């Protein structure tokens, strides 16, 4: 029942945005201001996700999140590049479409996982870990676009990617050092100063989130990565639950604006005129992404059940794809028709995401009844032996 309500609310936000946006009644046409507020929704959503995140459990799924995430991106780039070459299209355009399709929606998927209480489930941890890897890779993909577009040489592109990797390593190292030195003392001080009212602590938490998001963006990474890292840093302290309570209302407000802004990108006239092509494209994307991601997760020793859930969870095209699409268009990497097709496919795939999540429990139960998937009691048996030992050690230390 709760899930039905979540599904209806999210679809409602998307439909409301499409109705009042430029593609609907055109009641709101200043998209820059809307997108600015919507960006706060993504930031606070990722901050709250970081607060609920479990670093010990992330270490368990680290190999599949990092190596599997990189493998997924590489596979999509290879498959789309090969398809473009066979069809006589430009190889660079095919490789870009591969990077474009490899992105999944961190904001939308994490909202569903949080609302369903699945962030600490095995498939939830693998999904979130993969999404965070994709967020880390966005900066590298931005550096790759000028190379594909011909506006930067291969050497220049490699230098840009190497510089981003170095910056990312330094940023995470500094954050790790602050987590065990500065953060606990700072939060304890804020608790003491806000003993009469919670406003000061709430402002401090929001300011810390925005500060790290700004630092991450300033360094050429992403706002989302910085805000998520801010939440993870606080999650290691005893104040994680209290902090989440303080920012939950803010998160929900701006997350609603984010979902509505995604809906505003949907143009009913364009969808109606190209509904057959777009529906075929969305179905193809969902099927291909589900198969590729499921195969990658399964190759790391997880059961077909967990791999399938992760595959369906990541089957949409993410909001970062809009930014990649804009950057690719700026560098003349793709043509106008391809731009509109990818834009419509992305928007439509995000609209279908709530439906996919609603179908996951149904398909999973059907798979268990048909004995395609292991039962709930057999989930722990899917972990590789080394990861089982790590998981047991983690839980023993947390008890």
mmCIF file of C-alpha atoms in Angstrom:
data_model
loop_
_atom_site.group_PDB
_atom_site.id
_atom_site.type_symbol
_atom_site.label_atom_id
_atom_site.label_comp_id
_atom_site.label_asym_id
_atom_site.label_seq_id
_atom_site.Cartn_x
_atom_site.Cartn_y
_atom_site.Cartn_z
ATOM 1 C CA UNK A 1 0.000 0.000 0.000
ATOM 2 C CA UNK A 2 2.827 2.400 0.906
ATOM 3 C CA UNK A 3 4.567 1.585 -2.357
ATOM 4 C CA UNK A 4 1.425 2.375 -4.370
ATOM 5 C CA UNK A 5 1.249 5.798 -2.679
ATOM 6 C CA UNK A 6 4.943 6.459 -3.453
ATOM 7 C CA UNK A 7 4.384 5.421 -7.062
ATOM 8 C CA UNK A 8 1.376 7.719 -7.427
ATOM 9 C CA UNK A 9 3.140 10.684 -5.806
ATOM 10 C CA UNK A 10 6.239 10.469 -8.006
ATOM 11 C CA UNK A 11 4.212 9.992 -11.191
ATOM 12 C CA UNK A 12 2.045 12.903 -10.046
ATOM 13 C CA UNK A 13 5.078 15.182 -9.740
ATOM 14 C CA UNK A 14 6.304 14.174 -13.204
ATOM 15 C CA UNK A 15 2.891 14.656 -14.826
ATOM 16 C CA UNK A 16 2.327 17.968 -13.022
ATOM 17 C CA UNK A 17 5.665 19.235 -14.281
ATOM 18 C CA UNK A 18 4.918 18.205 -17.863
ATOM 19 C CA UNK A 19 1.471 19.834 -17.669
ATOM 20 C CA UNK A 20 2.596 23.271 -16.442
ATOM 21 C CA UNK A 21 5.922 23.307 -18.309
ATOM 22 C CA UNK A 22 6.839 24.638 -21.777
ATOM 23 C CA UNK A 23 5.638 21.425 -23.437
ATOM 24 C CA UNK A 24 2.205 21.645 -21.782
ATOM 25 C CA UNK A 25 0.200 24.723 -20.770
ATOM 26 C CA UNK A 26 3.394 26.822 -20.696
ATOM 27 C CA UNK A 27 2.496 28.299 -17.304
ATOM 28 C CA UNK A 28 6.195 28.158 -16.425
ATOM 29 C CA UNK A 29 8.730 28.955 -19.115
ATOM 30 C CA UNK A 30 11.668 30.222 -17.043
ATOM 31 C CA UNK A 31 13.367 26.849 -16.840
ATOM 32 C CA UNK A 32 16.686 28.203 -15.539
ATOM 33 C CA UNK A 33 15.187 29.218 -12.191
ATOM 34 C CA UNK A 34 13.253 25.966 -11.898
ATOM 35 C CA UNK A 35 16.348 23.887 -12.653
ATOM 36 C CA UNK A 36 18.310 25.838 -10.031
ATOM 37 C CA UNK A 37 15.793 24.978 -7.317
ATOM 38 C CA UNK A 38 15.557 21.420 -8.629
ATOM 39 C CA UNK A 39 19.327 21.045 -8.285
ATOM 40 C CA UNK A 40 18.912 21.626 -4.555
ATOM 41 C CA UNK A 41 16.491 18.701 -4.557
ATOM 42 C CA UNK A 42 19.156 16.382 -5.959
ATOM 43 C CA UNK A 43 21.740 17.730 -3.497
ATOM 44 C CA UNK A 44 19.563 17.209 -0.412
ATOM 45 C CA UNK A 45 18.320 13.857 -1.672
ATOM 46 C CA UNK A 46 21.889 12.593 -2.036
ATOM 47 C CA UNK A 47 22.814 14.110 1.334
ATOM 48 C CA UNK A 48 19.999 12.192 3.038
ATOM 49 C CA UNK A 49 21.005 9.048 1.175
ATOM 50 C CA UNK A 50 24.548 9.430 2.482
ATOM 51 C CA UNK A 51 23.211 9.803 6.032
ATOM 52 C CA UNK A 52 21.464 6.429 5.738
ATOM 53 C CA UNK A 53 24.416 4.778 4.072
ATOM 54 C CA UNK A 54 26.521 2.094 5.750
ATOM 55 C CA UNK A 55 30.245 2.300 5.044
ATOM 56 C CA UNK A 56 30.975 -1.198 6.436
ATOM 57 C CA UNK A 57 28.362 -2.701 4.119
ATOM 58 C CA UNK A 58 29.684 -0.655 1.199
ATOM 59 C CA UNK A 59 33.065 -2.335 1.671
ATOM 60 C CA UNK A 60 31.319 -5.668 1.102
ATOM 61 C CA UNK A 61 29.913 -4.611 -2.282
ATOM 62 C CA UNK A 62 32.918 -2.443 -3.183
ATOM 63 C CA UNK A 63 34.356 -4.738 -5.883
ATOM 64 C CA UNK A 64 31.093 -5.113 -7.790
ATOM 65 C CA UNK A 65 30.263 -1.409 -7.398
ATOM 66 C CA UNK A 66 33.626 -0.137 -8.646
ATOM 67 C CA UNK A 67 34.792 -2.807 -11.083
ATOM 68 C CA UNK A 68 31.259 -3.700 -12.154
ATOM 69 C CA UNK A 69 30.347 -0.042 -12.665
ATOM 70 C CA UNK A 70 33.410 0.583 -14.821
ATOM 71 C CA UNK A 71 32.705 -2.610 -16.777
ATOM 72 C CA UNK A 72 29.109 -1.517 -17.441
ATOM 73 C CA UNK A 73 30.208 1.844 -18.851
ATOM 74 C CA UNK A 74 32.898 0.198 -20.996
ATOM 75 C CA UNK A 75 30.428 -2.396 -22.326
ATOM 76 C CA UNK A 76 27.864 0.225 -23.329
ATOM 77 C CA UNK A 77 30.549 2.310 -25.052
ATOM 78 C CA UNK A 78 31.788 -0.766 -26.931
ATOM 79 C CA UNK A 79 28.329 -2.049 -27.933
ATOM 80 C CA UNK A 80 27.058 1.334 -29.116
ATOM 81 C CA UNK A 81 30.329 2.125 -30.889
ATOM 82 C CA UNK A 82 30.201 -1.236 -32.667
ATOM 83 C CA UNK A 83 26.552 -0.687 -33.628
ATOM 84 C CA UNK A 84 27.356 2.765 -35.018
ATOM 85 C CA UNK A 85 30.262 1.376 -37.055
ATOM 86 C CA UNK A 86 28.107 -1.425 -38.491
ATOM 87 C CA UNK A 87 25.321 1.016 -39.384
ATOM 88 C CA UNK A 88 27.672 3.440 -41.097
ATOM 89 C CA UNK A 89 27.345 6.160 -38.445
ATOM 90 C CA UNK A 90 30.228 8.005 -36.818
ATOM 91 C CA UNK A 91 32.126 5.929 -34.266
ATOM 92 C CA UNK A 92 32.468 8.933 -31.945
ATOM 93 C CA UNK A 93 28.687 9.418 -31.923
ATOM 94 C CA UNK A 94 28.163 5.754 -31.068
ATOM 95 C CA UNK A 95 30.680 5.883 -28.216
ATOM 96 C CA UNK A 96 28.938 8.966 -26.813
ATOM 97 C CA UNK A 97 25.534 7.269 -26.965
ATOM 98 C CA UNK A 98 27.118 4.398 -25.013
ATOM 99 C CA UNK A 99 28.314 6.733 -22.251
ATOM 100 C CA UNK A 100 24.903 8.422 -22.354
ATOM 101 C CA UNK A 101 23.009 5.143 -21.913
ATOM 102 C CA UNK A 102 25.319 3.904 -19.147
ATOM 103 C CA UNK A 103 24.107 6.645 -16.794
ATOM 104 C CA UNK A 104 21.252 5.781 -14.417
ATOM 105 C CA UNK A 105 19.242 8.176 -12.258
ATOM 106 C CA UNK A 106 20.876 8.512 -8.843
ATOM 107 C CA UNK A 107 18.184 10.879 -7.582
ATOM 108 C CA UNK A 108 15.108 8.938 -8.732
ATOM 109 C CA UNK A 109 16.439 5.465 -7.865
ATOM 110 C CA UNK A 110 17.762 6.529 -4.460
ATOM 111 C CA UNK A 111 14.391 8.111 -3.627
ATOM 112 C CA UNK A 112 12.656 4.800 -4.292
ATOM 113 C CA UNK A 113 15.244 2.850 -2.283
ATOM 114 C CA UNK A 114 14.957 5.241 0.664
ATOM 115 C CA UNK A 115 11.147 5.229 0.640
ATOM 116 C CA UNK A 116 11.057 1.423 0.447
ATOM 117 C CA UNK A 117 13.700 1.025 3.174
ATOM 118 C CA UNK A 118 15.940 -0.947 0.794
ATOM 119 C CA UNK A 119 19.125 1.090 1.174
ATOM 120 C CA UNK A 120 20.669 -1.503 3.491
ATOM 121 C CA UNK A 121 19.415 -4.528 1.555
ATOM 122 C CA UNK A 122 22.028 -6.327 -0.525
ATOM 123 C CA UNK A 123 20.558 -5.238 -3.859
ATOM 124 C CA UNK A 124 20.180 -1.710 -2.476
ATOM 125 C CA UNK A 125 23.842 -1.520 -1.485
ATOM 126 C CA UNK A 126 24.985 -2.820 -4.878
ATOM 127 C CA UNK A 127 22.657 -0.391 -6.656
ATOM 128 C CA UNK A 128 23.771 2.628 -4.619
ATOM 129 C CA UNK A 129 27.430 1.704 -4.935
ATOM 130 C CA UNK A 130 27.077 1.476 -8.718
ATOM 131 C CA UNK A 131 25.239 4.808 -8.862
ATOM 132 C CA UNK A 132 27.959 6.532 -6.847
ATOM 133 C CA UNK A 133 30.599 5.100 -9.192
ATOM 134 C CA UNK A 134 28.638 6.559 -12.108
ATOM 135 C CA UNK A 135 28.562 9.945 -10.364
ATOM 136 C CA UNK A 136 32.338 9.769 -9.938
ATOM 137 C CA UNK A 137 32.703 8.900 -13.624
ATOM 138 C CA UNK A 138 30.665 11.881 -14.828
ATOM 139 C CA UNK A 139 33.637 14.242 -14.566
ATOM 140 C CA UNK A 140 35.765 11.831 -16.600
ATOM 141 C CA UNK A 141 33.034 11.520 -19.222
ATOM 142 C CA UNK A 142 32.873 15.315 -19.478
ATOM 143 C CA UNK A 143 36.600 15.292 -20.251
ATOM 144 C CA UNK A 144 35.993 12.644 -22.931
ATOM 145 C CA UNK A 145 33.336 14.617 -24.852
ATOM 146 C CA UNK A 146 35.722 17.244 -26.366
ATOM 147 C CA UNK A 147 37.943 14.380 -27.546
ATOM 148 C CA UNK A 148 35.004 12.633 -29.250
ATOM 149 C CA UNK A 149 33.808 15.933 -30.708
ATOM 150 C CA UNK A 150 37.205 16.663 -32.217
ATOM 151 C CA UNK A 151 37.686 19.914 -30.258
ATOM 152 C CA UNK A 152 40.444 18.433 -28.089
ATOM 153 C CA UNK A 153 43.249 16.072 -28.909
ATOM 154 C CA UNK A 154 43.602 12.624 -27.382
ATOM 155 C CA UNK A 155 46.544 13.790 -25.282
ATOM 156 C CA UNK A 156 44.562 16.750 -23.955
ATOM 157 C CA UNK A 157 41.633 14.505 -23.102
ATOM 158 C CA UNK A 158 43.823 12.017 -21.276
ATOM 159 C CA UNK A 159 45.447 14.861 -19.323
ATOM 160 C CA UNK A 160 42.013 16.163 -18.280
ATOM 161 C CA UNK A 161 40.873 12.709 -17.140
ATOM 162 C CA UNK A 162 44.104 12.116 -15.218
ATOM 163 C CA UNK A 163 43.762 15.483 -13.495
ATOM 164 C CA UNK A 164 40.180 14.687 -12.463
ATOM 165 C CA UNK A 165 41.229 11.309 -11.042
ATOM 166 C CA UNK A 166 43.941 13.010 -8.994
ATOM 167 C CA UNK A 167 41.515 15.653 -7.713
ATOM 168 C CA UNK A 168 38.958 12.973 -6.817
ATOM 169 C CA UNK A 169 41.552 10.987 -4.855
ATOM 170 C CA UNK A 170 42.694 14.065 -2.911
ATOM 171 C CA UNK A 171 39.107 15.159 -2.235
ATOM 172 C CA UNK A 172 38.101 11.768 -0.819
ATOM 173 C CA UNK A 173 41.308 11.542 1.258
ATOM 174 C CA UNK A 174 40.723 14.958 2.844
ATOM 175 C CA UNK A 175 37.076 14.065 3.531
ATOM 176 C CA UNK A 176 38.156 10.800 5.160
ATOM 177 C CA UNK A 177 40.593 12.630 7.446
ATOM 178 C CA UNK A 178 37.918 15.167 8.445
ATOM 179 C CA UNK A 179 35.442 12.363 9.185
ATOM 180 C CA UNK A 180 37.521 11.067 12.086
ATOM 181 C CA UNK A 181 38.841 14.392 13.389
ATOM 182 C CA UNK A 182 36.720 17.468 12.739
ATOM 183 C CA UNK A 183 33.167 16.235 12.038
ATOM 184 C CA UNK A 184 32.335 14.555 15.409
ATOM 185 C CA UNK A 185 33.564 17.580 17.388
ATOM 186 C CA UNK A 186 31.745 20.031 15.129
ATOM 187 C CA UNK A 187 28.425 18.175 15.387
ATOM 188 C CA UNK A 188 28.762 17.782 19.145
ATOM 189 C CA UNK A 189 29.332 21.533 19.452
ATOM 190 C CA UNK A 190 26.253 22.255 17.320
ATOM 191 C CA UNK A 191 24.160 19.931 19.496
ATOM 192 C CA UNK A 192 25.292 21.776 22.626
ATOM 193 C CA UNK A 193 24.632 25.218 21.124
ATOM 194 C CA UNK A 194 21.171 24.192 19.878
ATOM 195 C CA UNK A 195 19.964 22.656 23.135
ATOM 196 C CA UNK A 196 16.974 25.021 23.239
ATOM 197 C CA UNK A 197 16.072 24.927 19.553
ATOM 198 C CA UNK A 198 17.018 22.787 16.570
ATOM 199 C CA UNK A 199 17.263 25.627 14.032
ATOM 200 C CA UNK A 200 20.999 26.147 14.553
ATOM 201 C CA UNK A 201 21.799 22.463 14.090
ATOM 202 C CA UNK A 202 19.547 22.315 11.039
ATOM 203 C CA UNK A 203 21.294 25.304 9.466
ATOM 204 C CA UNK A 204 24.710 23.837 10.282
ATOM 205 C CA UNK A 205 23.827 20.510 8.626
ATOM 206 C CA UNK A 206 22.447 22.212 5.503
ATOM 207 C CA UNK A 207 25.454 24.547 5.319
ATOM 208 C CA UNK A 208 27.879 21.624 5.618
ATOM 209 C CA UNK A 209 26.064 19.760 2.835
ATOM 210 C CA UNK A 210 26.072 22.786 0.519
ATOM 211 C CA UNK A 211 29.722 23.561 1.318
ATOM 212 C CA UNK A 212 30.936 20.105 0.329
ATOM 213 C CA UNK A 213 28.683 20.114 -2.744
ATOM 214 C CA UNK A 214 30.147 23.469 -3.810
ATOM 215 C CA UNK A 215 33.719 22.292 -3.181
ATOM 216 C CA UNK A 216 33.108 19.180 -5.259
ATOM 217 C CA UNK A 217 31.608 21.191 -8.111
ATOM 218 C CA UNK A 218 34.405 23.799 -7.929
ATOM 219 C CA UNK A 219 37.006 21.044 -8.249
ATOM 220 C CA UNK A 220 35.359 19.819 -11.453
ATOM 221 C CA UNK A 221 33.588 16.842 -9.891
ATOM 222 C CA UNK A 222 29.821 17.042 -9.265
ATOM 223 C CA UNK A 223 27.439 18.610 -6.771
ATOM 224 C CA UNK A 224 25.846 15.212 -6.203
ATOM 225 C CA UNK A 225 29.122 13.546 -5.272
ATOM 226 C CA UNK A 226 29.946 16.251 -2.736
ATOM 227 C CA UNK A 227 26.521 16.178 -1.076
ATOM 228 C CA UNK A 228 26.533 12.383 -0.868
ATOM 229 C CA UNK A 229 30.018 12.444 0.650
ATOM 230 C CA UNK A 230 28.825 14.993 3.225
ATOM 231 C CA UNK A 231 26.070 12.603 4.291
ATOM 232 C CA UNK A 232 28.447 9.641 4.466
ATOM 233 C CA UNK A 233 30.843 11.635 6.667
ATOM 234 C CA UNK A 234 28.065 12.343 9.183
ATOM 235 C CA UNK A 235 26.735 8.763 8.952
ATOM 236 C CA UNK A 236 29.893 7.515 10.695
ATOM 237 C CA UNK A 237 28.995 9.525 13.828
ATOM 238 C CA UNK A 238 26.278 9.119 16.465
ATOM 239 C CA UNK A 239 24.379 12.104 15.072
ATOM 240 C CA UNK A 240 23.332 10.588 11.733
ATOM 241 C CA UNK A 241 19.720 9.836 12.718
ATOM 242 C CA UNK A 242 19.229 13.249 14.346
ATOM 243 C CA UNK A 243 20.660 14.992 11.286
ATOM 244 C CA UNK A 244 18.354 13.050 8.970
ATOM 245 C CA UNK A 245 15.339 14.117 11.024
ATOM 246 C CA UNK A 246 16.386 17.760 10.708
ATOM 247 C CA UNK A 247 16.829 17.775 6.922
ATOM 248 C CA UNK A 248 14.030 15.371 5.945
ATOM 249 C CA UNK A 249 11.416 18.081 5.361
ATOM 250 C CA UNK A 250 13.836 20.153 3.271
ATOM 251 C CA UNK A 251 14.775 17.074 1.262
ATOM 252 C CA UNK A 252 11.156 16.213 0.483
ATOM 253 C CA UNK A 253 10.325 19.769 -0.616
ATOM 254 C CA UNK A 254 13.220 20.168 -3.036
ATOM 255 C CA UNK A 255 12.981 16.555 -4.237
ATOM 256 C CA UNK A 256 9.416 17.320 -5.341
ATOM 257 C CA UNK A 257 10.718 20.309 -7.309
ATOM 258 C CA UNK A 258 13.348 18.100 -8.916
ATOM 259 C CA UNK A 259 10.797 15.533 -10.092
ATOM 260 C CA UNK A 260 8.527 18.283 -11.397
ATOM 261 C CA UNK A 261 11.441 19.825 -13.318
ATOM 262 C CA UNK A 262 12.108 16.455 -14.982
ATOM 263 C CA UNK A 263 8.466 16.422 -16.039
ATOM 264 C CA UNK A 264 8.845 19.902 -17.561
ATOM 265 C CA UNK A 265 11.334 18.485 -20.052
ATOM 266 C CA UNK A 266 8.581 16.308 -21.513
ATOM 267 C CA UNK A 267 6.973 17.924 -24.559
ATOM 268 C CA UNK A 268 3.602 16.345 -25.280
ATOM 269 C CA UNK A 269 3.605 17.457 -28.924
ATOM 270 C CA UNK A 270 7.010 15.922 -29.640
ATOM 271 C CA UNK A 271 6.071 12.742 -27.765
ATOM 272 C CA UNK A 272 2.817 12.433 -29.677
ATOM 273 C CA UNK A 273 4.425 12.957 -33.081
ATOM 274 C CA UNK A 274 7.176 10.411 -32.395
ATOM 275 C CA UNK A 275 5.438 8.137 -29.904
ATOM 276 C CA UNK A 276 6.172 4.948 -31.845
ATOM 277 C CA UNK A 277 9.906 5.633 -32.159
ATOM 278 C CA UNK A 278 10.258 6.811 -28.560
ATOM 279 C CA UNK A 279 8.342 3.866 -27.097
ATOM 280 C CA UNK A 280 10.454 1.436 -29.102
ATOM 281 C CA UNK A 281 13.618 3.247 -27.971
ATOM 282 C CA UNK A 282 12.591 3.204 -24.298
ATOM 283 C CA UNK A 283 11.665 -0.487 -24.391
ATOM 284 C CA UNK A 284 14.960 -1.283 -26.114
ATOM 285 C CA UNK A 285 16.927 0.741 -23.547
ATOM 286 C CA UNK A 286 15.201 -0.969 -20.607
ATOM 287 C CA UNK A 287 15.756 -4.450 -22.049
ATOM 288 C CA UNK A 288 19.387 -3.895 -23.063
ATOM 289 C CA UNK A 289 20.378 -2.132 -19.831
ATOM 290 C CA UNK A 290 18.667 -4.779 -17.699
ATOM 291 C CA UNK A 291 20.421 -7.618 -19.544
ATOM 292 C CA UNK A 292 23.884 -6.003 -19.514
ATOM 293 C CA UNK A 293 23.752 -4.918 -15.861
ATOM 294 C CA UNK A 294 22.284 -8.245 -14.730
ATOM 295 C CA UNK A 295 25.059 -10.112 -16.550
ATOM 296 C CA UNK A 296 27.757 -7.897 -15.005
ATOM 297 C CA UNK A 297 26.422 -8.279 -11.445
ATOM 298 C CA UNK A 298 25.977 -12.041 -11.928
ATOM 299 C CA UNK A 299 29.600 -12.340 -13.089
ATOM 300 C CA UNK A 300 30.721 -11.173 -9.631
ATOM 301 C CA UNK A 301 29.137 -14.199 -7.957
ATOM 302 C CA UNK A 302 25.766 -12.766 -6.932
ATOM 303 C CA UNK A 303 22.543 -14.677 -7.461
ATOM 304 C CA UNK A 304 20.438 -14.076 -10.538
ATOM 305 C CA UNK A 305 17.743 -12.666 -8.234
ATOM 306 C CA UNK A 306 19.900 -9.862 -6.840
ATOM 307 C CA UNK A 307 21.491 -9.224 -10.239
ATOM 308 C CA UNK A 308 18.051 -8.983 -11.854
ATOM 309 C CA UNK A 309 16.731 -6.521 -9.248
ATOM 310 C CA UNK A 310 19.814 -4.317 -9.653
ATOM 311 C CA UNK A 311 19.497 -4.539 -13.436
ATOM 312 C CA UNK A 312 15.876 -3.393 -13.436
ATOM 313 C CA UNK A 313 16.585 -0.693 -10.837
ATOM 314 C CA UNK A 314 19.237 0.845 -13.106
ATOM 315 C CA UNK A 315 17.353 0.337 -16.387
ATOM 316 C CA UNK A 316 16.456 4.007 -16.879
ATOM 317 C CA UNK A 317 18.621 6.841 -18.242
ATOM 318 C CA UNK A 318 19.652 9.251 -15.495
ATOM 319 C CA UNK A 319 19.353 12.999 -15.042
ATOM 320 C CA UNK A 320 23.102 13.396 -15.626
ATOM 321 C CA UNK A 321 22.384 12.366 -19.204
ATOM 322 C CA UNK A 322 20.696 15.735 -19.767
ATOM 323 C CA UNK A 323 23.945 17.493 -18.830
ATOM 324 C CA UNK A 324 26.013 15.141 -21.011
ATOM 325 C CA UNK A 325 23.566 15.708 -23.864
ATOM 326 C CA UNK A 326 23.860 19.479 -23.572
ATOM 327 C CA UNK A 327 27.667 19.278 -23.517
ATOM 328 C CA UNK A 328 27.726 16.943 -26.539
ATOM 329 C CA UNK A 329 25.445 19.266 -28.496
ATOM 330 C CA UNK A 330 27.724 22.201 -27.657
ATOM 331 C CA UNK A 331 30.706 20.326 -29.125
ATOM 332 C CA UNK A 332 28.661 19.313 -32.226
ATOM 333 C CA UNK A 333 29.104 15.658 -31.360
ATOM 334 C CA UNK A 334 25.484 14.794 -32.204
ATOM 335 C CA UNK A 335 22.953 16.191 -34.664
ATOM 336 C CA UNK A 336 19.644 17.895 -33.933
ATOM 337 C CA UNK A 337 17.450 14.849 -34.579
ATOM 338 C CA UNK A 338 19.612 12.616 -32.402
ATOM 339 C CA UNK A 339 19.514 15.260 -29.662
ATOM 340 C CA UNK A 340 15.707 15.341 -29.623
ATOM 341 C CA UNK A 341 15.473 11.545 -29.790
ATOM 342 C CA UNK A 342 17.829 11.062 -26.831
ATOM 343 C CA UNK A 343 16.107 13.844 -24.885
ATOM 344 C CA UNK A 344 12.665 12.298 -25.390
ATOM 345 C CA UNK A 345 13.920 8.787 -24.628
ATOM 346 C CA UNK A 346 15.544 9.954 -21.397
ATOM 347 C CA UNK A 347 12.470 11.829 -20.204
ATOM 348 C CA UNK A 348 10.178 8.916 -21.073
ATOM 349 C CA UNK A 349 12.484 6.400 -19.380
ATOM 350 C CA UNK A 350 12.373 8.452 -16.175
ATOM 351 C CA UNK A 351 8.573 8.515 -16.349
ATOM 352 C CA UNK A 352 8.476 4.717 -16.667
ATOM 353 C CA UNK A 353 10.870 4.213 -13.726
ATOM 354 C CA UNK A 354 8.092 4.212 -11.072
ATOM 355 C CA UNK A 355 6.263 1.531 -13.064
ATOM 356 C CA UNK A 356 9.418 -0.594 -13.295
ATOM 357 C CA UNK A 357 9.952 -0.359 -9.544
ATOM 358 C CA UNK A 358 6.338 -1.321 -8.980
ATOM 359 C CA UNK A 359 6.819 -4.423 -11.138
ATOM 360 C CA UNK A 360 10.068 -5.558 -9.462
ATOM 361 C CA UNK A 361 8.379 -7.291 -6.452
ATOM 362 C CA UNK A 362 5.838 -8.949 -8.760
ATOM 363 C CA UNK A 363 8.471 -10.265 -11.160
ATOM 364 C CA UNK A 364 10.689 -11.335 -8.254
ATOM 365 C CA UNK A 365 7.903 -13.336 -6.615
ATOM 366 C CA UNK A 366 7.053 -14.902 -9.965
ATOM 367 C CA UNK A 367 10.712 -15.826 -10.402
ATOM 368 C CA UNK A 368 10.767 -17.471 -6.964
ATOM 369 C CA UNK A 369 7.581 -19.434 -7.722
ATOM 370 C CA UNK A 370 9.014 -20.549 -11.067
ATOM 371 C CA UNK A 371 12.307 -21.361 -9.298
ATOM 372 C CA UNK A 372 14.273 -18.974 -11.493
ATOM 373 C CA UNK A 373 15.420 -17.060 -8.399
ATOM 374 C CA UNK A 374 16.494 -18.246 -4.922
ATOM 375 C CA UNK A 375 14.078 -17.605 -2.062
ATOM 376 C CA UNK A 376 14.521 -14.833 0.508
ATOM 377 C CA UNK A 377 16.154 -17.301 2.915
ATOM 378 C CA UNK A 378 18.777 -18.110 0.311
ATOM 379 C CA UNK A 379 19.910 -14.546 -0.329
ATOM 380 C CA UNK A 380 22.976 -14.769 1.908
ATOM 381 C CA UNK A 381 24.192 -17.820 -0.003
ATOM 382 C CA UNK A 382 24.696 -15.744 -3.131
ATOM 383 C CA UNK A 383 27.730 -13.875 -1.806
ATOM 384 C CA UNK A 384 31.193 -14.999 -2.823
ATOM 385 C CA UNK A 385 33.013 -16.786 0.026
ATOM 386 C CA UNK A 386 35.400 -13.917 0.695
ATOM 387 C CA UNK A 387 32.542 -11.419 0.850
ATOM 388 C CA UNK A 388 30.560 -13.716 3.185
ATOM 389 C CA UNK A 389 33.441 -13.611 5.651
ATOM 390 C CA UNK A 390 33.643 -9.832 5.315
ATOM 391 C CA UNK A 391 29.907 -9.477 5.840
ATOM 392 C CA UNK A 392 29.996 -11.629 8.984
ATOM 393 C CA UNK A 393 32.914 -9.619 10.318
ATOM 394 C CA UNK A 394 31.090 -6.348 9.625
ATOM 395 C CA UNK A 395 27.934 -7.421 11.421
ATOM 396 C CA UNK A 396 29.872 -8.850 14.366
ATOM 397 C CA UNK A 397 31.617 -5.510 14.801
ATOM 398 C CA UNK A 398 28.358 -3.541 14.560
ATOM 399 C CA UNK A 399 26.519 -5.630 17.157
#
